[in-house]
């Protein structure tokens, strides 16, 4: 799949976010190995700290539908610049999705693509439990 298309889906996913406190909309589009796309938006709660990011929303939606193999995640936000995933999302995505491509899109529709392992080097993981 064309990552430009996946990035468009992430931009679309901002519309399903619910950030009444920060007012910062983030959208994520998670691509499975068999080319299905799961969308996620950030969802904020009045207790603030129980907020969930767009990326983890998409990952948990996909997992709860039985998906286990992934290729890439695209992320879009209200910032004019690229929106890098937070530390918690990096760990969760590496744990549950593996070393996928992370496609960030800015307001000029330019893409920045990095491997998740570049964003979270020397990470703790399943291998360390053995
Ligand atoms: N947020 C995401 O959804 N993903 C990111 O990668 C960074 C931050 C959300 C969390 C919170 O709802 C809002 O953006 C401001 O931090």
mmCIF file with all atom_site columns, C-alpha atoms and ligand atoms in Angstrom:
data_model
loop_
_atom_site.group_PDB
_atom_site.id
_atom_site.type_symbol
_atom_site.label_atom_id
_atom_site.label_alt_id
_atom_site.label_comp_id
_atom_site.label_asym_id
_atom_site.label_entity_id
_atom_site.label_seq_id
_atom_site.pdbx_PDB_ins_code
_atom_site.Cartn_x
_atom_site.Cartn_y
_atom_site.Cartn_z
_atom_site.occupancy
_atom_site.B_iso_or_equiv
_atom_site.pdbx_formal_charge
_atom_site.auth_seq_id
_atom_site.auth_comp_id
_atom_site.auth_asym_id
_atom_site.auth_atom_id
_atom_site.pdbx_PDB_model_num
ATOM   1   C CA . UNK A 1 1   ? 0.000   0.000   0.000  1.00 0.00 ? 1   UNK A CA 1
ATOM   2   C CA . UNK A 1 2   ? 1.005   3.543   -0.749 1.00 0.00 ? 2   UNK A CA 1
ATOM   3   C CA . UNK A 1 3   ? 1.977   5.309   2.472  1.00 0.00 ? 3   UNK A CA 1
ATOM   4   C CA . UNK A 1 4   ? 0.476   8.562   1.121  1.00 0.00 ? 4   UNK A CA 1
ATOM   5   C CA . UNK A 1 5   ? -2.923  6.828   1.249  1.00 0.00 ? 5   UNK A CA 1
ATOM   6   C CA . UNK A 1 6   ? -2.277  5.547   4.778  1.00 0.00 ? 6   UNK A CA 1
ATOM   7   C CA . UNK A 1 7   ? -1.317  9.096   5.828  1.00 0.00 ? 7   UNK A CA 1
ATOM   8   C CA . UNK A 1 8   ? -4.600  10.402  4.371  1.00 0.00 ? 8   UNK A CA 1
ATOM   9   C CA . UNK A 1 9   ? -6.443  7.865   6.521  1.00 0.00 ? 9   UNK A CA 1
ATOM   10  C CA . UNK A 1 10  ? -4.565  9.117   9.610  1.00 0.00 ? 10  UNK A CA 1
ATOM   11  C CA . UNK A 1 11  ? -5.644  12.669  8.763  1.00 0.00 ? 11  UNK A CA 1
ATOM   12  C CA . UNK A 1 12  ? -9.238  11.413  8.412  1.00 0.00 ? 12  UNK A CA 1
ATOM   13  C CA . UNK A 1 13  ? -8.967  9.657   11.769 1.00 0.00 ? 13  UNK A CA 1
ATOM   14  C CA . UNK A 1 14  ? -8.454  12.979  13.552 1.00 0.00 ? 14  UNK A CA 1
ATOM   15  C CA . UNK A 1 15  ? -12.206 13.420  13.106 1.00 0.00 ? 15  UNK A CA 1
ATOM   16  C CA . UNK A 1 16  ? -12.912 10.451  15.406 1.00 0.00 ? 16  UNK A CA 1
ATOM   17  C CA . UNK A 1 17  ? -10.688 11.766  18.202 1.00 0.00 ? 17  UNK A CA 1
ATOM   18  C CA . UNK A 1 18  ? -12.142 13.145  21.423 1.00 0.00 ? 18  UNK A CA 1
ATOM   19  C CA . UNK A 1 19  ? -9.737  15.641  23.021 1.00 0.00 ? 19  UNK A CA 1
ATOM   20  C CA . UNK A 1 20  ? -12.017 18.120  24.880 1.00 0.00 ? 20  UNK A CA 1
ATOM   21  C CA . UNK A 1 21  ? -9.222  19.149  27.304 1.00 0.00 ? 21  UNK A CA 1
ATOM   22  C CA . UNK A 1 22  ? -6.113  19.584  25.162 1.00 0.00 ? 22  UNK A CA 1
ATOM   23  C CA . UNK A 1 23  ? -8.107  20.244  22.000 1.00 0.00 ? 23  UNK A CA 1
ATOM   24  C CA . UNK A 1 24  ? -5.185  18.558  20.203 1.00 0.00 ? 24  UNK A CA 1
ATOM   25  C CA . UNK A 1 25  ? -6.559  16.087  17.651 1.00 0.00 ? 25  UNK A CA 1
ATOM   26  C CA . UNK A 1 26  ? -4.442  13.102  16.718 1.00 0.00 ? 26  UNK A CA 1
ATOM   27  C CA . UNK A 1 27  ? -5.328  10.424  14.180 1.00 0.00 ? 27  UNK A CA 1
ATOM   28  C CA . UNK A 1 28  ? -3.652  7.082   13.577 1.00 0.00 ? 28  UNK A CA 1
ATOM   29  C CA . UNK A 1 29  ? -4.087  4.545   10.790 1.00 0.00 ? 29  UNK A CA 1
ATOM   30  C CA . UNK A 1 30  ? -2.665  1.094   11.440 1.00 0.00 ? 30  UNK A CA 1
ATOM   31  C CA . UNK A 1 31  ? -1.988  -1.131  8.433  1.00 0.00 ? 31  UNK A CA 1
ATOM   32  C CA . UNK A 1 32  ? -2.148  -4.909  8.835  1.00 0.00 ? 32  UNK A CA 1
ATOM   33  C CA . UNK A 1 33  ? -0.055  -7.331  6.809  1.00 0.00 ? 33  UNK A CA 1
ATOM   34  C CA . UNK A 1 34  ? -3.116  -8.240  4.729  1.00 0.00 ? 34  UNK A CA 1
ATOM   35  C CA . UNK A 1 35  ? -3.740  -4.568  3.965  1.00 0.00 ? 35  UNK A CA 1
ATOM   36  C CA . UNK A 1 36  ? -6.588  -3.774  6.333  1.00 0.00 ? 36  UNK A CA 1
ATOM   37  C CA . UNK A 1 37  ? -6.585  -0.393  8.019  1.00 0.00 ? 37  UNK A CA 1
ATOM   38  C CA . UNK A 1 38  ? -7.681  0.289   11.604 1.00 0.00 ? 38  UNK A CA 1
ATOM   39  C CA . UNK A 1 39  ? -8.243  3.907   12.581 1.00 0.00 ? 39  UNK A CA 1
ATOM   40  C CA . UNK A 1 40  ? -7.764  5.441   16.001 1.00 0.00 ? 40  UNK A CA 1
ATOM   41  C CA . UNK A 1 41  ? -8.180  8.858   17.573 1.00 0.00 ? 41  UNK A CA 1
ATOM   42  C CA . UNK A 1 42  ? -6.956  10.116  20.943 1.00 0.00 ? 42  UNK A CA 1
ATOM   43  C CA . UNK A 1 43  ? -9.626  9.916   23.628 1.00 0.00 ? 43  UNK A CA 1
ATOM   44  C CA . UNK A 1 44  ? -9.329  12.131  26.693 1.00 0.00 ? 44  UNK A CA 1
ATOM   45  C CA . UNK A 1 45  ? -11.141 11.637  29.995 1.00 0.00 ? 45  UNK A CA 1
ATOM   46  C CA . UNK A 1 46  ? -11.826 14.137  32.802 1.00 0.00 ? 46  UNK A CA 1
ATOM   47  C CA . UNK A 1 47  ? -9.210  12.389  34.932 1.00 0.00 ? 47  UNK A CA 1
ATOM   48  C CA . UNK A 1 48  ? -6.670  13.394  32.230 1.00 0.00 ? 48  UNK A CA 1
ATOM   49  C CA . UNK A 1 49  ? -4.122  10.682  33.000 1.00 0.00 ? 49  UNK A CA 1
ATOM   50  C CA . UNK A 1 50  ? -6.426  7.934   31.742 1.00 0.00 ? 50  UNK A CA 1
ATOM   51  C CA . UNK A 1 51  ? -6.363  9.471   28.295 1.00 0.00 ? 51  UNK A CA 1
ATOM   52  C CA . UNK A 1 52  ? -5.452  7.118   25.473 1.00 0.00 ? 52  UNK A CA 1
ATOM   53  C CA . UNK A 1 53  ? -3.448  8.162   22.439 1.00 0.00 ? 53  UNK A CA 1
ATOM   54  C CA . UNK A 1 54  ? -4.618  7.660   18.864 1.00 0.00 ? 54  UNK A CA 1
ATOM   55  C CA . UNK A 1 55  ? -1.955  5.039   18.182 1.00 0.00 ? 55  UNK A CA 1
ATOM   56  C CA . UNK A 1 56  ? -2.918  2.801   21.087 1.00 0.00 ? 56  UNK A CA 1
ATOM   57  C CA . UNK A 1 57  ? -6.615  3.169   20.235 1.00 0.00 ? 57  UNK A CA 1
ATOM   58  C CA . UNK A 1 58  ? -5.862  1.821   16.753 1.00 0.00 ? 58  UNK A CA 1
ATOM   59  C CA . UNK A 1 59  ? -3.656  -1.006  18.067 1.00 0.00 ? 59  UNK A CA 1
ATOM   60  C CA . UNK A 1 60  ? -6.216  -2.163  20.632 1.00 0.00 ? 60  UNK A CA 1
ATOM   61  C CA . UNK A 1 61  ? -9.053  -1.957  18.112 1.00 0.00 ? 61  UNK A CA 1
ATOM   62  C CA . UNK A 1 62  ? -7.082  -4.140  15.707 1.00 0.00 ? 62  UNK A CA 1
ATOM   63  C CA . UNK A 1 63  ? -6.023  -6.622  18.388 1.00 0.00 ? 63  UNK A CA 1
ATOM   64  C CA . UNK A 1 64  ? -9.551  -6.967  19.677 1.00 0.00 ? 64  UNK A CA 1
ATOM   65  C CA . UNK A 1 65  ? -10.639 -7.863  16.140 1.00 0.00 ? 65  UNK A CA 1
ATOM   66  C CA . UNK A 1 66  ? -8.062  -10.655 16.084 1.00 0.00 ? 66  UNK A CA 1
ATOM   67  C CA . UNK A 1 67  ? -5.325  -8.941  14.041 1.00 0.00 ? 67  UNK A CA 1
ATOM   68  C CA . UNK A 1 68  ? -1.760  -9.907  14.932 1.00 0.00 ? 68  UNK A CA 1
ATOM   69  C CA . UNK A 1 69  ? 0.465   -8.951  11.961 1.00 0.00 ? 69  UNK A CA 1
ATOM   70  C CA . UNK A 1 70  ? 1.172   -5.380  11.007 1.00 0.00 ? 70  UNK A CA 1
ATOM   71  C CA . UNK A 1 71  ? 3.181   -3.374  8.487  1.00 0.00 ? 71  UNK A CA 1
ATOM   72  C CA . UNK A 1 72  ? 2.915   0.289   9.371  1.00 0.00 ? 72  UNK A CA 1
ATOM   73  C CA . UNK A 1 73  ? 1.219   3.018   11.337 1.00 0.00 ? 73  UNK A CA 1
ATOM   74  C CA . UNK A 1 74  ? 0.549   6.544   10.081 1.00 0.00 ? 74  UNK A CA 1
ATOM   75  C CA . UNK A 1 75  ? 0.123   9.451   12.497 1.00 0.00 ? 75  UNK A CA 1
ATOM   76  C CA . UNK A 1 76  ? -1.368  12.911  11.892 1.00 0.00 ? 76  UNK A CA 1
ATOM   77  C CA . UNK A 1 77  ? -2.083  15.713  14.330 1.00 0.00 ? 77  UNK A CA 1
ATOM   78  C CA . UNK A 1 78  ? -3.119  19.344  14.692 1.00 0.00 ? 78  UNK A CA 1
ATOM   79  C CA . UNK A 1 79  ? 0.520   20.389  14.887 1.00 0.00 ? 79  UNK A CA 1
ATOM   80  C CA . UNK A 1 80  ? 1.933   21.818  11.652 1.00 0.00 ? 80  UNK A CA 1
ATOM   81  C CA . UNK A 1 81  ? 4.952   19.598  12.219 1.00 0.00 ? 81  UNK A CA 1
ATOM   82  C CA . UNK A 1 82  ? 5.261   15.809  12.344 1.00 0.00 ? 82  UNK A CA 1
ATOM   83  C CA . UNK A 1 83  ? 3.698   14.166  15.420 1.00 0.00 ? 83  UNK A CA 1
ATOM   84  C CA . UNK A 1 84  ? 6.062   11.542  16.824 1.00 0.00 ? 84  UNK A CA 1
ATOM   85  C CA . UNK A 1 85  ? 4.437   8.824   18.940 1.00 0.00 ? 85  UNK A CA 1
ATOM   86  C CA . UNK A 1 86  ? 4.821   9.203   22.711 1.00 0.00 ? 86  UNK A CA 1
ATOM   87  C CA . UNK A 1 87  ? 7.023   6.824   24.685 1.00 0.00 ? 87  UNK A CA 1
ATOM   88  C CA . UNK A 1 88  ? 4.119   4.678   25.903 1.00 0.00 ? 88  UNK A CA 1
ATOM   89  C CA . UNK A 1 89  ? 2.827   4.206   22.360 1.00 0.00 ? 89  UNK A CA 1
ATOM   90  C CA . UNK A 1 90  ? 6.312   3.332   21.085 1.00 0.00 ? 90  UNK A CA 1
ATOM   91  C CA . UNK A 1 91  ? 6.596   0.551   23.670 1.00 0.00 ? 91  UNK A CA 1
ATOM   92  C CA . UNK A 1 92  ? 3.061   -0.770  23.111 1.00 0.00 ? 92  UNK A CA 1
ATOM   93  C CA . UNK A 1 93  ? 3.442   -0.767  19.328 1.00 0.00 ? 93  UNK A CA 1
ATOM   94  C CA . UNK A 1 94  ? 6.807   -2.525  19.483 1.00 0.00 ? 94  UNK A CA 1
ATOM   95  C CA . UNK A 1 95  ? 5.367   -5.106  21.913 1.00 0.00 ? 95  UNK A CA 1
ATOM   96  C CA . UNK A 1 96  ? 2.179   -5.774  19.933 1.00 0.00 ? 96  UNK A CA 1
ATOM   97  C CA . UNK A 1 97  ? 3.005   -4.870  16.321 1.00 0.00 ? 97  UNK A CA 1
ATOM   98  C CA . UNK A 1 98  ? 6.734   -5.520  15.989 1.00 0.00 ? 98  UNK A CA 1
ATOM   99  C CA . UNK A 1 99  ? 9.209   -3.323  14.160 1.00 0.00 ? 99  UNK A CA 1
ATOM   100 C CA . UNK A 1 100 ? 6.715   -1.616  11.841 1.00 0.00 ? 100 UNK A CA 1
ATOM   101 C CA . UNK A 1 101 ? 7.181   1.524   9.737  1.00 0.00 ? 101 UNK A CA 1
ATOM   102 C CA . UNK A 1 102 ? 6.066   4.739   11.424 1.00 0.00 ? 102 UNK A CA 1
ATOM   103 C CA . UNK A 1 103 ? 4.730   7.210   8.875  1.00 0.00 ? 103 UNK A CA 1
ATOM   104 C CA . UNK A 1 104 ? 4.358   10.745  10.194 1.00 0.00 ? 104 UNK A CA 1
ATOM   105 C CA . UNK A 1 105 ? 2.592   13.385  8.107  1.00 0.00 ? 105 UNK A CA 1
ATOM   106 C CA . UNK A 1 106 ? 2.866   17.153  8.553  1.00 0.00 ? 106 UNK A CA 1
ATOM   107 C CA . UNK A 1 107 ? 0.521   19.902  7.412  1.00 0.00 ? 107 UNK A CA 1
ATOM   108 C CA . UNK A 1 108 ? 2.215   20.152  4.038  1.00 0.00 ? 108 UNK A CA 1
ATOM   109 C CA . UNK A 1 109 ? 1.362   16.477  3.473  1.00 0.00 ? 109 UNK A CA 1
ATOM   110 C CA . UNK A 1 110 ? 5.046   15.585  3.603  1.00 0.00 ? 110 UNK A CA 1
ATOM   111 C CA . UNK A 1 111 ? 5.932   12.207  5.077  1.00 0.00 ? 111 UNK A CA 1
ATOM   112 C CA . UNK A 1 112 ? 8.666   11.233  7.490  1.00 0.00 ? 112 UNK A CA 1
ATOM   113 C CA . UNK A 1 113 ? 9.106   7.464   7.701  1.00 0.00 ? 113 UNK A CA 1
ATOM   114 C CA . UNK A 1 114 ? 11.129  5.728   10.389 1.00 0.00 ? 114 UNK A CA 1
ATOM   115 C CA . UNK A 1 115 ? 11.308  2.191   11.706 1.00 0.00 ? 115 UNK A CA 1
ATOM   116 C CA . UNK A 1 116 ? 9.798   1.846   15.169 1.00 0.00 ? 116 UNK A CA 1
ATOM   117 C CA . UNK A 1 117 ? 13.148  0.463   16.387 1.00 0.00 ? 117 UNK A CA 1
ATOM   118 C CA . UNK A 1 118 ? 14.764  3.770   15.391 1.00 0.00 ? 118 UNK A CA 1
ATOM   119 C CA . UNK A 1 119 ? 12.295  5.550   17.659 1.00 0.00 ? 119 UNK A CA 1
ATOM   120 C CA . UNK A 1 120 ? 12.781  3.073   20.507 1.00 0.00 ? 120 UNK A CA 1
ATOM   121 C CA . UNK A 1 121 ? 16.313  1.661   20.395 1.00 0.00 ? 121 UNK A CA 1
ATOM   122 C CA . UNK A 1 122 ? 17.570  -0.965  22.873 1.00 0.00 ? 122 UNK A CA 1
ATOM   123 C CA . UNK A 1 123 ? 13.984  -1.629  23.953 1.00 0.00 ? 123 UNK A CA 1
ATOM   124 C CA . UNK A 1 124 ? 12.787  -4.090  26.541 1.00 0.00 ? 124 UNK A CA 1
ATOM   125 C CA . UNK A 1 125 ? 10.681  -6.791  24.936 1.00 0.00 ? 125 UNK A CA 1
ATOM   126 C CA . UNK A 1 126 ? 9.472   -10.336 24.841 1.00 0.00 ? 126 UNK A CA 1
ATOM   127 C CA . UNK A 1 127 ? 13.029  -11.590 24.186 1.00 0.00 ? 127 UNK A CA 1
ATOM   128 C CA . UNK A 1 128 ? 14.121  -10.278 27.604 1.00 0.00 ? 128 UNK A CA 1
ATOM   129 C CA . UNK A 1 129 ? 11.625  -12.466 29.451 1.00 0.00 ? 129 UNK A CA 1
ATOM   130 C CA . UNK A 1 130 ? 13.287  -15.677 28.237 1.00 0.00 ? 130 UNK A CA 1
HETATM 131 N N1 . LIG B 2 .   ? -1.374  12.180  21.703 1.00 0.00 ? 1   LIG B N1 1
HETATM 132 C C1 . LIG B 2 .   ? -1.628  11.151  20.842 1.00 0.00 ? 1   LIG B C1 1
HETATM 133 O O1 . LIG B 2 .   ? -2.784  10.733  20.671 1.00 0.00 ? 1   LIG B O1 1
HETATM 134 N N2 . LIG B 2 .   ? -0.588  10.603  20.187 1.00 0.00 ? 1   LIG B N2 1
HETATM 135 C C2 . LIG B 2 .   ? 0.697   11.048  20.236 1.00 0.00 ? 1   LIG B C2 1
HETATM 136 O O2 . LIG B 2 .   ? 1.551   10.498  19.587 1.00 0.00 ? 1   LIG B O2 1
HETATM 137 C C3 . LIG B 2 .   ? 1.036   12.180  21.095 1.00 0.00 ? 1   LIG B C3 1
HETATM 138 C C4 . LIG B 2 .   ? -0.051  12.691  21.961 1.00 0.00 ? 1   LIG B C4 1
HETATM 139 C C5 . LIG B 2 .   ? -2.512  12.805  22.381 1.00 0.00 ? 1   LIG B C5 1
HETATM 140 C C6 . LIG B 2 .   ? -2.611  12.563  23.860 1.00 0.00 ? 1   LIG B C6 1
HETATM 141 C C7 . LIG B 2 .   ? -3.428  13.753  24.285 1.00 0.00 ? 1   LIG B C7 1
HETATM 142 O O3 . LIG B 2 .   ? -4.807  13.457  24.099 1.00 0.00 ? 1   LIG B O3 1
HETATM 143 C C8 . LIG B 2 .   ? -3.067  14.843  23.315 1.00 0.00 ? 1   LIG B C8 1
HETATM 144 O O4 . LIG B 2 .   ? -2.442  14.216  22.230 1.00 0.00 ? 1   LIG B O4 1
HETATM 145 C C9 . LIG B 2 .   ? -2.132  15.890  23.888 1.00 0.00 ? 1   LIG B C9 1
HETATM 146 O O5 . LIG B 2 .   ? -1.014  15.309  24.438 1.00 0.00 ? 1   LIG B O5 1
#
